[in-house]
CSV table of C-alpha atoms and ligand atoms in Angstrom, one decimal:
chain,number,residue,atom,x,y,z
A,1,MET,CA,-29.6,-17.5,42.2
A,2,ASN,CA,-28.8,-16.9,38.6
A,3,ALA,CA,-25.6,-18.1,37.0
A,4,TYR,CA,-25.0,-14.7,35.6
A,5,ASP,CA,-25.5,-11.1,36.6
A,6,LEU,CA,-26.3,-9.6,32.9
A,7,ARG,CA,-26.6,-10.7,29.7
A,8,LEU,CA,-25.9,-8.6,26.6
A,9,HIS,CA,-28.1,-9.9,23.9
A,10,GLY,CA,-28.0,-9.3,20.0
A,11,GLY,CA,-25.0,-7.0,19.6
A,12,ARG,CA,-21.9,-7.4,17.3
A,13,VAL,CA,-19.1,-8.0,19.7
A,14,PHE,CA,-15.6,-7.0,18.7
A,15,LEU,CA,-13.6,-10.2,19.3
A,16,HIS,CA,-9.8,-9.8,18.6
A,17,GLY,CA,-8.8,-12.2,15.6
A,18,ALA,CA,-12.4,-12.3,14.5
A,19,GLY,CA,-13.6,-8.8,14.2
A,20,LEU,CA,-17.3,-7.9,14.8
A,21,THR,CA,-19.3,-11.1,15.7
A,22,THR,CA,-22.7,-11.4,16.3
A,23,ALA,CA,-22.9,-13.1,20.1
A,24,ASP,CA,-23.9,-12.4,23.7
A,25,VAL,CA,-21.7,-11.2,26.4
A,26,LEU,CA,-22.3,-12.8,29.8
A,27,VAL,CA,-21.3,-11.0,32.8
A,28,GLY,CA,-20.6,-12.4,36.5
A,29,ASP,CA,-19.0,-10.5,39.2
A,30,GLY,CA,-17.9,-8.0,37.1
A,31,ARG,CA,-16.0,-10.2,34.6
A,32,ILE,CA,-16.9,-11.4,31.0
A,33,ALA,CA,-18.0,-14.8,32.1
A,34,GLY,CA,-19.2,-16.3,28.7
A,35,ILE,CA,-19.4,-15.3,24.8
A,36,VAL,CA,-22.1,-17.3,23.5
A,37,ASP,CA,-24.4,-17.7,20.6
A,38,PRO,CA,-27.4,-15.6,20.8
A,39,ALA,CA,-29.8,-18.6,20.8
A,40,ALA,CA,-27.8,-20.1,23.7
A,41,PRO,CA,-29.6,-20.6,26.8
A,42,ALA,CA,-28.0,-18.9,29.9
A,43,ASP,CA,-29.6,-18.1,33.1
A,44,ALA,CA,-28.7,-14.3,33.8
A,45,ALA,CA,-30.6,-12.1,36.4
A,46,GLU,CA,-30.8,-9.3,33.6
A,47,THR,CA,-30.9,-9.2,29.8
A,48,VAL,CA,-30.3,-5.9,28.0
A,49,GLU,CA,-31.2,-5.8,24.3
A,50,LEU,CA,-28.7,-4.5,22.0
A,51,LYS,CA,-30.6,-4.3,18.9
A,52,GLY,CA,-27.2,-4.7,16.7
A,53,ALA,CA,-25.4,-1.9,18.3
A,54,THR,CA,-21.5,-2.7,18.6
A,55,VAL,CA,-19.7,-3.9,21.6
A,56,LEU,CA,-16.2,-2.8,22.0
A,57,PRO,CA,-13.4,-3.2,24.8
A,58,GLY,CA,-14.0,0.0,27.1
A,59,ALA,CA,-11.6,2.8,25.8
A,60,ILE,CA,-8.5,3.6,27.8
A,61,ASP,CA,-7.4,7.1,28.2
A,62,PRO,CA,-3.7,6.9,28.7
A,63,HIS,CA,-3.5,10.6,29.1
A,64,VAL,CA,-5.4,12.6,31.6
A,65,HIS,CA,-4.7,15.7,33.9
A,66,LEU,CA,-7.2,16.0,36.8
A,67,GLY,CA,-7.7,18.6,39.5
A,68,LYS,CA,-8.2,22.6,39.3
A,69,ASP,CA,-4.6,23.3,39.1
A,70,ILE,CA,-4.1,20.2,36.7
A,71,ARG,CA,-1.6,18.6,39.2
A,72,VAL,CA,-3.5,16.4,41.1
A,73,PRO,CA,-7.2,15.5,41.9
A,74,ARG,CA,-7.9,16.5,45.3
A,75,ASP,CA,-11.4,16.3,46.0
A,76,ARG,CA,-14.7,14.3,44.9
A,77,GLU,CA,-15.5,16.9,42.5
A,78,ASP,CA,-12.1,16.8,40.7
A,79,ALA,CA,-12.7,13.1,40.2
A,80,GLU,CA,-16.3,12.9,39.6
A,81,ARG,CA,-17.1,15.3,36.9
A,82,GLU,CA,-14.3,14.4,34.5
A,83,THR,CA,-14.6,10.9,35.0
A,84,ALA,CA,-18.2,11.3,33.9
A,85,SER,CA,-17.2,13.1,30.7
A,86,ALA,CA,-15.1,10.0,30.2
A,87,VAL,CA,-17.4,7.4,30.7
A,88,ALA,CA,-20.2,9.2,28.8
A,89,GLY,CA,-17.5,8.8,25.8
A,90,GLY,CA,-16.9,5.1,26.2
A,91,VAL,CA,-13.8,5.4,28.5
A,92,THR,CA,-13.7,2.6,31.4
A,93,SER,CA,-10.3,3.4,32.4
A,94,MET,CA,-7.8,6.5,32.6
A,95,LEU,CA,-4.4,6.9,33.5
A,96,VAL,CA,-3.9,10.3,35.5
A,97,TYR,CA,-0.7,12.3,35.7
A,98,LEU,CA,0.2,13.5,39.0
A,99,MET,CA,2.9,16.4,39.2
A,100,SER,CA,4.6,17.3,42.4
A,101,ALA,CA,8.3,18.2,43.7
A,102,ASP,CA,7.5,16.2,46.7
A,103,PRO,CA,8.1,12.7,47.1
A,104,TYR,CA,5.2,10.9,45.8
A,105,ASP,CA,4.0,8.4,48.8
A,106,GLN,CA,1.6,11.2,50.3
A,107,VAL,CA,0.7,12.6,47.0
A,108,HIS,CA,-0.2,9.1,45.8
A,109,HIS,CA,-2.3,8.7,48.8
A,110,ALA,CA,-4.3,11.7,48.8
A,111,ALA,CA,-5.1,11.4,44.9
A,112,ARG,CA,-6.2,7.9,45.2
A,113,ALA,CA,-8.5,8.8,47.8
A,114,ALA,CA,-10.0,11.5,46.1
A,115,MET,CA,-10.4,9.1,43.0
A,116,GLU,CA,-12.1,6.6,45.1
A,117,SER,CA,-14.6,9.0,46.6
A,118,GLY,CA,-16.0,9.8,43.1
A,119,ALA,CA,-14.5,8.2,39.8
A,120,HIS,CA,-16.8,6.5,37.5
A,121,THR,CA,-13.9,5.0,35.7
A,122,ASP,CA,-11.1,2.7,36.9
A,123,PHE,CA,-7.9,4.8,37.3
A,124,GLY,CA,-4.1,4.3,37.5
A,125,PHE,CA,-1.5,7.0,37.7
A,126,HIS,CA,1.6,8.2,36.1
A,127,PHE,CA,4.0,10.6,38.2
A,128,VAL,CA,5.7,13.3,36.8
A,129,LEU,CA,9.4,13.2,37.9
A,130,GLY,CA,11.5,16.2,38.7
A,131,THR,CA,14.2,15.8,41.3
A,132,ASP,CA,17.0,13.2,42.0
A,133,GLU,CA,14.9,12.0,44.9
A,134,HIS,CA,12.2,11.1,42.6
A,135,VAL,CA,14.5,9.1,40.5
A,136,ARG,CA,16.1,7.2,43.3
A,137,ALA,CA,12.4,6.3,44.4
A,138,VAL,CA,11.4,4.9,41.2
A,139,PRO,CA,11.7,1.1,42.4
A,140,ASP,CA,9.6,1.9,45.3
A,141,TYR,CA,7.0,3.5,43.3
A,142,VAL,CA,6.8,0.6,41.1
A,143,ARG,CA,6.5,-2.2,43.7
A,144,GLU,CA,4.6,-0.5,46.4
A,145,LEU,CA,2.6,1.9,44.7
A,146,GLY,CA,1.9,0.3,41.3
A,147,VAL,CA,2.9,3.1,39.2
A,148,SER,CA,5.4,2.2,36.5
A,149,SER,CA,5.2,4.9,34.0
A,150,PHE,CA,7.0,8.4,34.3
A,151,LYS,CA,6.5,11.7,32.6
A,152,PHE,CA,9.2,14.4,32.9
A,153,PHE,CA,8.8,17.7,30.8
A,154,MET,CA,12.2,17.9,28.5
A,155,ASN,CA,10.9,21.6,28.1
A,156,PHE,CA,11.2,22.2,31.7
A,157,ARG,CA,14.6,24.0,31.7
A,158,GLY,CA,15.3,26.8,34.0
A,159,ASP,CA,12.1,28.4,35.5
A,160,GLU,CA,9.9,27.0,32.7
A,161,GLY,CA,8.0,24.5,35.0
A,162,ALA,CA,7.8,26.8,38.0
A,163,TYR,CA,4.2,27.9,37.1
A,164,LEU,CA,3.5,24.0,38.2
A,165,GLY,CA,5.8,24.1,40.8
A,166,MET,CA,8.3,21.6,39.2
A,167,PRO,CA,12.3,22.3,39.2
A,168,GLY,CA,14.0,22.5,36.0
A,169,ASN,CA,15.9,19.4,34.7
A,170,ASP,CA,18.5,19.1,31.9
A,171,ASP,CA,19.7,15.8,29.9
A,172,GLY,CA,21.7,14.5,33.0
A,173,PHE,CA,18.5,14.0,34.7
A,174,MET,CA,17.1,12.2,31.7
A,175,TYR,CA,19.9,10.0,31.3
A,176,ASP,CA,19.5,8.9,35.0
A,177,LEU,CA,16.0,8.6,34.8
A,178,LEU,CA,15.9,6.4,31.7
A,179,GLY,CA,18.6,4.2,33.1
A,180,THR,CA,16.5,3.8,36.4
A,181,THR,CA,13.4,3.0,34.9
A,182,ALA,CA,14.9,0.4,32.5
A,183,ASP,CA,16.2,-1.5,35.6
A,184,ALA,CA,12.8,-1.2,37.2
A,185,GLY,CA,10.8,-2.7,34.3
A,186,ALA,CA,9.0,0.8,33.9
A,187,MET,CA,8.6,3.4,31.2
A,188,VAL,CA,9.6,6.8,30.8
A,189,ASN,CA,6.7,9.3,29.0
A,190,PRO,CA,8.8,12.3,28.0
A,191,HIS,CA,7.0,15.4,27.0
A,192,PRO,CA,9.3,16.0,24.0
A,193,GLU,CA,9.6,20.0,23.3
A,194,ASN,CA,13.4,21.8,22.8
A,195,ILE,CA,12.5,24.8,24.7
A,196,GLU,CA,15.8,26.4,23.7
A,197,ILE,CA,14.8,26.6,20.2
A,198,VAL,CA,11.0,28.1,21.5
A,199,TRP,CA,12.9,30.8,23.7
A,200,ARG,CA,14.8,31.7,20.4
A,201,LEU,CA,11.7,31.8,18.1
A,202,ARG,CA,9.8,33.9,20.7
A,203,LYS,CA,12.2,36.5,19.8
A,204,ASP,CA,10.8,37.0,16.1
A,205,GLN,CA,8.0,39.2,15.5
A,206,PRO,CA,4.9,36.3,15.3
A,207,ASP,CA,2.8,36.3,12.0
A,208,GLU,CA,-0.8,36.3,13.1
A,209,SER,CA,-1.9,36.8,9.7
A,210,GLN,CA,-2.9,33.1,9.2
A,211,GLY,CA,-4.8,33.3,12.8
A,212,PRO,CA,-3.7,32.7,16.4
A,213,LEU,CA,-3.6,28.6,16.0
A,214,HIS,CA,-1.1,29.0,13.0
A,215,ALA,CA,1.1,31.8,15.0
A,216,TRP,CA,1.2,29.7,18.0
A,217,HIS,CA,2.3,26.5,15.9
A,218,GLN,CA,5.0,28.8,14.2
A,219,THR,CA,6.4,29.7,17.6
A,220,ARG,CA,6.7,26.0,18.8
A,221,PRO,CA,7.1,24.1,15.2
A,222,PRO,CA,7.5,20.6,14.4
A,223,LEU,CA,11.3,20.4,14.6
A,224,VAL,CA,11.1,21.2,18.0
A,225,GLU,CA,9.1,18.2,18.9
A,226,ALA,CA,11.4,16.0,16.3
A,227,GLU,CA,14.4,17.0,17.9
A,228,ALA,CA,13.4,16.3,21.4
A,229,GLU,CA,12.2,13.0,20.2
A,230,GLN,CA,15.3,12.1,18.4
A,231,ARG,CA,17.3,12.7,21.7
A,232,VAL,CA,15.1,10.9,24.2
A,233,ALA,CA,14.9,7.9,21.6
A,234,TYR,CA,18.7,7.8,21.1
A,235,LEU,CA,19.5,8.0,24.9
A,236,ALA,CA,16.7,5.3,25.4
A,237,ALA,CA,18.3,2.7,23.1
A,238,ALA,CA,21.8,3.5,24.7
A,239,THR,CA,20.4,2.8,28.2
A,240,GLY,CA,17.8,0.1,27.2
A,241,ALA,CA,14.9,2.0,28.5
A,242,SER,CA,11.3,2.1,27.4
A,243,ALA,CA,10.1,5.6,25.9
A,244,TYR,CA,6.7,6.6,25.0
A,245,ALA,CA,6.4,9.9,23.2
A,246,VAL,CA,3.4,11.5,24.5
A,247,HIS,CA,1.3,13.6,22.4
A,248,THR,CA,3.0,13.4,19.2
A,249,SER,CA,1.8,16.3,16.8
A,250,SER,CA,3.7,16.1,13.7
A,251,ALA,CA,4.8,14.2,10.9
A,252,ALA,CA,8.5,15.4,11.7
A,253,GLY,CA,8.0,13.8,15.1
A,254,LEU,CA,6.6,10.5,13.8
A,255,ASP,CA,9.0,10.1,11.4
A,256,VAL,CA,12.0,10.5,13.9
A,257,MET,CA,10.1,7.8,16.1
A,258,ARG,CA,9.7,5.7,13.3
A,259,MET,CA,13.3,5.9,12.2
A,260,GLN,CA,14.5,5.4,15.6
A,261,ARG,CA,12.3,2.3,16.0
A,262,THR,CA,14.0,0.4,13.2
A,263,ALA,CA,17.1,0.2,15.0
A,264,TYR,CA,15.4,0.2,18.7
A,265,PRO,CA,12.2,-1.4,19.3
A,266,HIS,CA,11.1,-0.3,22.7
A,267,LEU,CA,9.9,3.1,21.5
A,268,TYR,CA,6.2,4.0,21.5
A,269,VAL,CA,4.2,6.6,20.0
A,270,GLU,CA,1.2,8.4,21.2
A,271,THR,CA,-0.9,11.0,19.4
A,272,CYS,CA,-4.0,12.9,20.9
A,273,THR,CA,-7.6,13.3,19.6
A,274,HIS,CA,-6.9,16.8,18.5
A,275,TYR,CA,-4.2,16.3,16.6
A,276,LEU,CA,-6.3,13.9,14.4
A,277,THR,CA,-9.3,15.9,14.3
A,278,LEU,CA,-8.3,19.7,14.6
A,279,THR,CA,-5.8,21.7,12.7
A,280,THR,CA,-4.4,25.6,13.0
A,281,ALA,CA,-7.5,26.1,10.6
A,282,SER,CA,-10.0,25.0,12.8
A,283,ALA,CA,-12.9,27.3,14.1
A,284,CYS,CA,-12.2,26.7,17.6
A,285,GLY,CA,-9.6,29.6,17.5
A,286,VAL,CA,-8.0,30.0,21.2
A,287,TYR,CA,-9.9,27.5,22.7
A,288,GLY,CA,-7.4,25.0,20.6
A,289,LYS,CA,-4.5,26.4,22.1
A,290,VAL,CA,-2.3,23.5,23.6
A,291,ASN,CA,1.4,22.4,23.7
A,292,PRO,CA,2.4,21.2,21.4
A,293,PRO,CA,0.4,23.2,19.1
A,294,LEU,CA,-2.2,22.1,16.6
A,295,ARG,CA,-0.6,21.6,13.1
A,296,PRO,CA,-1.6,22.4,9.4
A,297,SER,CA,-3.7,19.4,7.9
A,298,SER,CA,-0.6,17.9,6.3
A,299,ASP,CA,0.5,16.8,10.2
A,300,ARG,CA,-2.9,15.6,10.6
A,301,GLU,CA,-3.0,13.5,7.7
A,302,ALA,CA,0.5,12.0,8.3
A,303,LEU,CA,-0.8,10.9,11.8
A,304,TRP,CA,-3.9,9.2,10.6
A,305,ALA,CA,-1.4,7.3,8.0
A,306,GLY,CA,0.7,6.4,11.0
A,307,LEU,CA,-2.2,5.4,13.0
A,308,ALA,CA,-3.3,3.2,9.9
A,309,ASP,CA,0.2,1.5,9.6
A,310,GLY,CA,0.4,0.7,13.3
A,311,SER,CA,3.5,3.5,13.9
A,312,VAL,CA,1.2,5.1,16.1
A,313,ASP,CA,0.6,3.1,19.2
A,314,THR,CA,-2.2,4.9,21.3
A,315,VAL,CA,-4.5,7.7,20.9
A,316,GLY,CA,-5.0,9.9,24.3
A,317,SER,CA,-6.8,12.9,25.2
A,318,ASP,CA,-4.5,14.9,27.2
A,319,HIS,CA,-7.6,16.2,28.8
A,320,ASN,CA,-7.3,19.3,31.2
A,321,ALA,CA,-10.4,20.7,32.8
A,322,ARG,CA,-9.2,24.4,33.7
A,323,HIS,CA,-12.3,26.4,33.3
A,324,ARG,CA,-12.9,28.5,30.0
A,325,SER,CA,-12.0,31.6,31.5
A,326,PHE,CA,-8.5,31.0,31.4
A,327,LYS,CA,-8.9,30.6,27.7
A,328,GLU,CA,-10.9,33.7,26.9
A,329,LYS,CA,-7.8,35.7,26.2
A,330,ASP,CA,-5.3,36.4,23.3
A,331,ILE,CA,-3.3,33.4,22.1
A,332,TRP,CA,-0.1,34.5,23.7
A,333,SER,CA,-1.7,34.6,27.3
A,334,ALA,CA,-4.4,31.9,27.3
A,335,SER,CA,-3.8,28.9,29.2
A,336,ALA,CA,-2.6,25.7,27.0
A,337,GLY,CA,-4.8,22.4,27.0
A,338,PHE,CA,-8.6,21.5,27.2
A,339,PRO,CA,-10.7,19.1,27.8
A,340,GLY,CA,-11.2,15.9,25.5
A,341,THR,CA,-11.6,12.5,27.4
A,342,GLY,CA,-15.3,12.4,26.4
A,343,VAL,CA,-14.7,12.8,22.7
A,344,MET,CA,-11.6,10.4,22.4
A,345,LEU,CA,-13.3,7.4,21.6
A,346,PRO,CA,-16.4,9.0,19.3
A,347,LEU,CA,-14.0,11.0,17.3
A,348,THR,CA,-11.2,8.7,16.8
A,349,LEU,CA,-13.6,5.9,15.8
A,350,GLY,CA,-16.1,8.1,13.7
A,351,GLU,CA,-13.3,9.8,11.8
A,352,GLY,CA,-11.3,6.5,11.6
A,353,LEU,CA,-14.1,4.5,10.0
A,354,ARG,CA,-15.0,7.5,7.3
A,355,ARG,CA,-11.3,7.1,6.3
A,356,GLY,CA,-11.4,3.5,6.1
A,357,VAL,CA,-9.2,2.8,8.8
A,358,PRO,CA,-10.0,-0.9,9.7
A,359,LEU,CA,-11.8,-1.1,12.9
A,360,GLU,CA,-9.1,-3.6,14.6
A,361,ARG,CA,-6.6,-0.6,14.1
A,362,LEU,CA,-9.1,2.0,15.9
A,363,VAL,CA,-9.8,-0.8,18.7
A,364,HIS,CA,-6.1,-1.2,19.2
A,365,ALA,CA,-5.2,2.4,19.2
A,366,THR,CA,-8.2,3.4,21.7
A,367,SER,CA,-8.0,0.5,24.2
A,368,THR,CA,-5.9,-2.7,23.6
A,369,ARG,CA,-2.5,-1.3,22.9
A,370,ALA,CA,-2.8,1.2,26.1
A,371,ALA,CA,-3.9,-2.1,28.1
A,372,LYS,CA,-0.7,-3.9,27.1
A,373,LEU,CA,1.7,-0.9,27.1
A,374,PHE,CA,0.6,-0.1,30.7
A,375,GLY,CA,0.5,-3.5,32.2
A,376,LEU,CA,-3.2,-3.8,32.2
A,377,TYR,CA,-3.4,-6.8,29.7
A,378,PRO,CA,-5.4,-9.1,29.8
A,379,ARG,CA,-7.5,-7.6,32.3
A,380,LYS,CA,-8.2,-4.5,30.3
A,381,GLY,CA,-8.4,-3.8,26.6
A,382,VAL,CA,-10.2,-6.9,25.5
A,383,ILE,CA,-13.2,-8.6,25.3
A,384,ARG,CA,-12.4,-12.4,26.4
A,385,VAL,CA,-13.7,-14.5,29.1
A,386,GLY,CA,-11.9,-13.7,32.4
A,387,SER,CA,-11.1,-10.1,31.7
A,388,ASP,CA,-13.1,-7.3,33.4
A,389,ALA,CA,-16.6,-6.5,31.9
A,390,ASP,CA,-15.3,-3.1,30.6
A,391,LEU,CA,-17.6,-2.3,27.6
A,392,ALA,CA,-18.4,0.5,25.1
A,393,VAL,CA,-21.5,-0.3,23.7
A,394,VAL,CA,-22.0,2.1,20.4
A,395,ASP,CA,-24.2,2.8,17.8
A,396,LEU,CA,-21.8,3.3,14.5
A,397,ASP,CA,-24.4,4.9,12.7
A,398,GLY,CA,-25.9,7.3,15.1
A,399,GLU,CA,-25.7,11.1,15.2
A,400,ASN,CA,-23.4,12.8,17.8
A,401,VAL,CA,-23.2,16.5,18.0
A,402,ILE,CA,-20.3,17.7,20.2
A,403,ALA,CA,-21.5,20.1,22.8
A,404,ALA,CA,-19.9,21.3,26.0
A,405,ASP,CA,-23.1,21.2,27.9
A,406,ARG,CA,-23.3,17.4,27.4
A,407,GLN,CA,-19.7,16.7,28.5
A,408,TYR,CA,-20.0,17.2,32.1
A,409,SER,CA,-16.6,18.9,32.5
A,410,ALA,CA,-15.7,21.6,34.7
A,411,ALA,CA,-13.9,23.3,32.0
A,412,ALA,CA,-17.2,24.2,30.4
A,413,TYR,CA,-16.2,24.4,26.9
A,414,THR,CA,-14.9,22.3,24.2
A,415,PRO,CA,-12.9,23.1,21.0
A,416,TRP,CA,-15.1,20.6,18.9
A,417,GLU,CA,-18.3,22.4,19.7
A,418,GLY,CA,-20.6,21.7,17.0
A,419,HIS,CA,-18.6,18.8,15.6
A,420,THR,CA,-20.7,15.8,14.5
A,421,THR,CA,-19.8,12.1,14.3
A,422,ASP,CA,-21.4,8.8,13.5
A,423,VAL,CA,-20.5,7.4,16.7
A,424,ARG,CA,-22.7,7.8,19.7
A,425,VAL,CA,-22.2,5.6,23.2
A,426,LEU,CA,-25.2,4.0,24.3
A,427,HIS,CA,-23.7,2.1,27.2
A,428,THR,CA,-20.6,2.2,29.3
A,429,LEU,CA,-19.9,-0.7,31.5
A,430,VAL,CA,-17.3,-0.5,34.1
A,431,ARG,CA,-16.4,-4.1,35.6
A,432,GLY,CA,-20.0,-5.2,34.7
A,433,ARG,CA,-21.9,-2.2,36.0
A,434,PHE,CA,-23.7,0.5,34.1
A,435,ALA,CA,-21.8,3.7,34.4
A,436,VAL,CA,-23.7,5.1,31.3
A,437,ARG,CA,-27.0,3.4,30.5
A,438,ASP,CA,-29.1,4.6,27.4
A,439,GLY,CA,-26.9,7.7,27.3
A,440,LEU,CA,-27.5,8.5,30.8
A,441,LEU,CA,-25.3,8.8,33.7
A,442,GLY,CA,-25.2,6.5,36.6
A,443,ASP,CA,-25.1,8.0,40.0
A,444,ASP,CA,-22.8,5.5,42.0
A,445,PRO,CA,-19.6,5.9,40.7
A,446,ARG,CA,-17.3,3.2,41.7
A,447,GLY,CA,-13.8,3.5,40.1
A,448,VAL,CA,-11.3,1.4,41.5
A,449,TYR,CA,-7.3,2.1,41.6
A,450,LEU,CA,-5.4,-0.1,39.0
A,451,HIS,CA,-1.7,-1.1,40.5
A,452,ARG,CA,0.3,-1.5,37.4
A,453,GLU,CA,4.0,-3.0,38.4
A,454,ARG,CA,5.1,-2.8,34.7
A,455,SER,CA,5.1,-0.7,31.7
A,456,GLY,CA,6.6,-0.6,28.3
A,457,ALA,CA,9.0,-3.8,27.0
A,458,THR,CA,8.2,-5.8,30.3
A,459,ALA,CA,4.7,-5.2,30.1
A,460,LEU,CA,4.4,-6.1,26.5
A,461,ALA,CA,6.4,-9.4,27.1
A,462,ALA,CA,4.2,-10.1,30.0
A,463,ALA,CA,1.1,-9.6,27.4
A,464,GLY,CA,2.6,-11.7,24.8
A,465,ARG,CA,2.9,-14.6,27.3
A,466,GLU,CA,-0.6,-14.3,28.2
A,467,GLU,CA,-1.6,-14.4,24.4
A,468,THR,CA,0.3,-17.5,23.7
A,469,ALA,CA,-0.7,-19.3,27.1
B,501,ZN,ZN1,-0.5,16.1,29.3
């Protein structure tokens, strides 16, 4: 009987506070059992040579949509292919949005079973709330189902959400939801867009002279996002809620959150890989249609500055696996959204390092911060003894050409087709098991459900107590 299951030898390991450190990682029972000098004796069943590769906490993708209709994962294929894409890109845990107008007890049960049948990553859920019954059930969702973060679409007014089966809501609904989640130690994840202004702008003749993505951006300009963020941030402060602005796309949106946060701390900002690496001028054309839209390069630069100075908390993918056939239309009728969980870590890390953003900040935004905000820390998001052995082993001087045929996703395209990055994922370990080994996908997916009873301010407070313990 060996003392340890696995020894990762000769890597440079990212340790919080110390940065990259030459050390060996010992794994036992799915957890990190030791971080030792490479010369230290240790009796492990298997030793894997890392030859100077970089060992990071596995990435956590806080923003994923699964299932053929992007509302819920329903079968093994929904779970298997998209989580394969994720682990191939160094993601070890993902938080998936479930969307339904029905009460969530049954929906949650079925989605969890679908994921347990074939997820390569560990996974948790956020619920999209749309009815008063949902809001009343929040305390039960938190305690019994372990879901403590709740999205609602500020843009689902009237029948705007009908195509996804969601009823319209209003600011009264938002006010109730904020107060209820605050009392339950949970968080609200608003999709911030003022749809009434979008409706008005749609009446103008679109200007397609600068390409389809620029035209799309002009129908949903940054002020649409910034106004909604301003409103939800103000009401969060008034109700004592934690609010997490998903997929922040613009300088204006980021500025509003920064400003509001000086008066009220429990406000958080997520951006996405695509706002950091694509613009309205990108070659992807209609494949890059998404809401909020891709922006001009000045917004991309502002988001990088926000990531570097800490005003951006997390990077997510907003992954969605609708097939490419939904995209191959004009900009007005193509579906919005695209796959991205597989490129979140390589592109954010590669582009961030190229820009001189410290590795510390990039690890924070792609892993640690999400773990802390969503009640997963210190089990996830950090390499330390006792934490799950969720690791992304990467070559920072590799060559990685992004191509849809290596992404596993059922979407069968990527807006980053042909993009290159220096970051190549060599191995991905989920609780000590190789989900990806030497770049090859494992064939025994065993992701488990992550029960999370706190998010936002209460989760950060608990993480802080852990840190000082
Ligand atoms: Zn989304």
